[in-house]
């Protein structure tokens, strides 16, 4: 059993190093700002600081999402605009529920805010890509 845990620990560590050190990123992996990398470097292993860095990056991702959303809104006819607004409202509810769920794995611990903010920035990044795709289709 001890060997299995050592293997799992090694696999997790190597995956983390590969994700951080790889110059070529997976296309599905979010690409965040260099400001996040700098903030995380200063934060070290302090959960509160990491959550703060994630929160700041979420704000940047949300700003990007809102810019793409505004461009898309400007292109749509009223009936499609209402459908988009409905979709966006439901997506925000889903994001909140999903991130709340993900954070429950660490409920009461110092990692819960880190997990929650990481989820918020990840899902916002992904939604921005979806909205950008829809905008590209309109042009």
XYZ file of C-alpha atoms in Angstrom:
139
model
C 0.000 0.000 0.000
C 2.892 2.324 0.823
C 4.265 1.825 -2.701
C 0.955 2.909 -4.208
C 0.959 6.151 -2.200
C 4.558 6.853 -3.170
C 3.663 6.265 -6.817
C 0.603 8.535 -6.594
C 2.617 11.247 -4.829
C 5.354 11.039 -7.470
C 2.811 11.168 -10.268
C 1.112 14.231 -8.788
C 4.427 16.000 -8.272
C 5.671 15.229 -11.768
C 2.392 16.380 -13.280
C 2.587 19.654 -11.363
C 6.173 20.245 -12.452
C 5.370 19.379 -16.061
C 2.376 21.724 -16.109
C 4.429 24.598 -14.706
C 7.651 23.955 -16.588
C 6.386 22.986 -19.998
C 6.843 25.548 -22.736
C 4.187 23.873 -24.857
C 0.835 23.953 -23.121
C -2.166 21.826 -23.832
C -4.671 23.847 -25.882
C -7.405 23.067 -23.352
C -5.308 24.387 -20.457
C -6.152 27.969 -19.512
C -3.445 30.521 -20.145
C -3.525 33.082 -17.391
C -1.735 36.401 -17.099
C 1.929 36.751 -16.183
C 0.707 38.783 -13.213
C -0.723 35.589 -11.713
C 2.629 33.816 -12.034
C 4.398 36.712 -10.308
C 1.810 36.862 -7.537
C 1.979 33.114 -6.937
C 5.773 33.245 -6.792
C 5.519 35.827 -4.005
C 2.739 33.915 -2.239
C 4.854 30.824 -1.723
C 2.825 28.087 -0.073
C 0.533 30.387 1.926
C -3.048 29.421 1.096
C -4.499 32.849 1.911
C -2.014 34.534 -0.431
C -2.627 31.997 -3.189
C -6.391 32.574 -2.895
C -5.746 36.322 -3.133
C -3.669 35.829 -6.303
C -6.403 33.649 -7.780
C -9.009 36.251 -6.882
C -7.050 38.958 -8.689
C -6.681 36.738 -11.754
C -10.389 35.942 -11.649
C -11.059 39.705 -11.813
C -8.825 39.961 -14.905
C -10.542 36.972 -16.514
C -13.971 38.407 -15.686
C -13.001 41.723 -17.280
C -11.948 39.865 -20.429
C -15.202 37.901 -20.449
C -17.238 41.095 -20.107
C -15.381 42.715 -23.013
C -16.091 39.773 -25.326
C -19.690 39.593 -24.097
C -20.211 43.294 -24.869
C -18.878 42.827 -28.407
C -21.171 39.858 -28.937
C -24.195 41.725 -27.576
C -23.557 44.529 -30.062
C -23.779 42.061 -32.979
C -27.014 40.279 -32.076
C -30.619 40.836 -33.092
C -33.089 41.287 -30.182
C -34.388 37.686 -30.149
C -30.888 36.197 -30.154
C -29.746 38.796 -27.628
C -32.407 37.676 -25.163
C -31.374 34.037 -25.658
C -27.744 34.967 -24.971
C -28.677 36.907 -21.832
C -30.676 33.944 -20.552
C -27.769 31.625 -21.303
C -25.327 33.915 -19.522
C -27.520 34.216 -16.412
C -27.818 30.436 -16.212
C -24.088 30.004 -16.806
C -23.283 32.374 -13.916
C -25.548 30.319 -11.655
C -23.877 27.126 -12.839
C -20.397 28.566 -12.280
C -21.307 29.590 -8.733
C -22.785 26.172 -7.971
C -19.885 24.273 -9.549
C -17.212 26.290 -7.765
C -19.090 25.989 -4.494
C -19.199 22.253 -4.995
C -15.492 22.008 -5.809
C -14.615 23.988 -2.687
C -16.643 21.650 -0.443
C -13.897 19.048 -0.766
C -11.848 21.323 1.494
C -14.718 22.880 3.459
C -13.513 24.536 6.628
C -9.882 24.298 5.564
C -7.526 26.916 4.242
C -7.575 25.354 0.756
C -11.316 25.961 0.213
C -10.854 29.590 -0.926
C -7.930 28.566 -3.131
C -10.018 25.874 -4.822
C -13.026 28.180 -5.157
C -11.077 31.044 -6.729
C -9.179 28.668 -9.006
C -12.491 27.287 -10.232
C -13.919 30.772 -10.770
C -10.987 31.896 -12.897
C -10.848 28.612 -14.824
C -14.543 28.561 -15.656
C -14.521 32.250 -16.573
C -11.570 31.687 -18.888
C -13.408 28.789 -20.533
C -16.632 30.802 -20.929
C -14.677 33.636 -22.538
C -13.408 31.171 -25.142
C -16.990 30.053 -25.830
C -18.219 33.633 -26.181
C -15.261 34.497 -28.418
C -16.148 31.551 -30.642
C -19.757 32.781 -30.865
C -18.498 36.281 -31.681
C -16.232 34.890 -34.402
C -19.235 33.124 -35.936
C -21.119 36.434 -36.070
C -18.411 38.193 -38.049
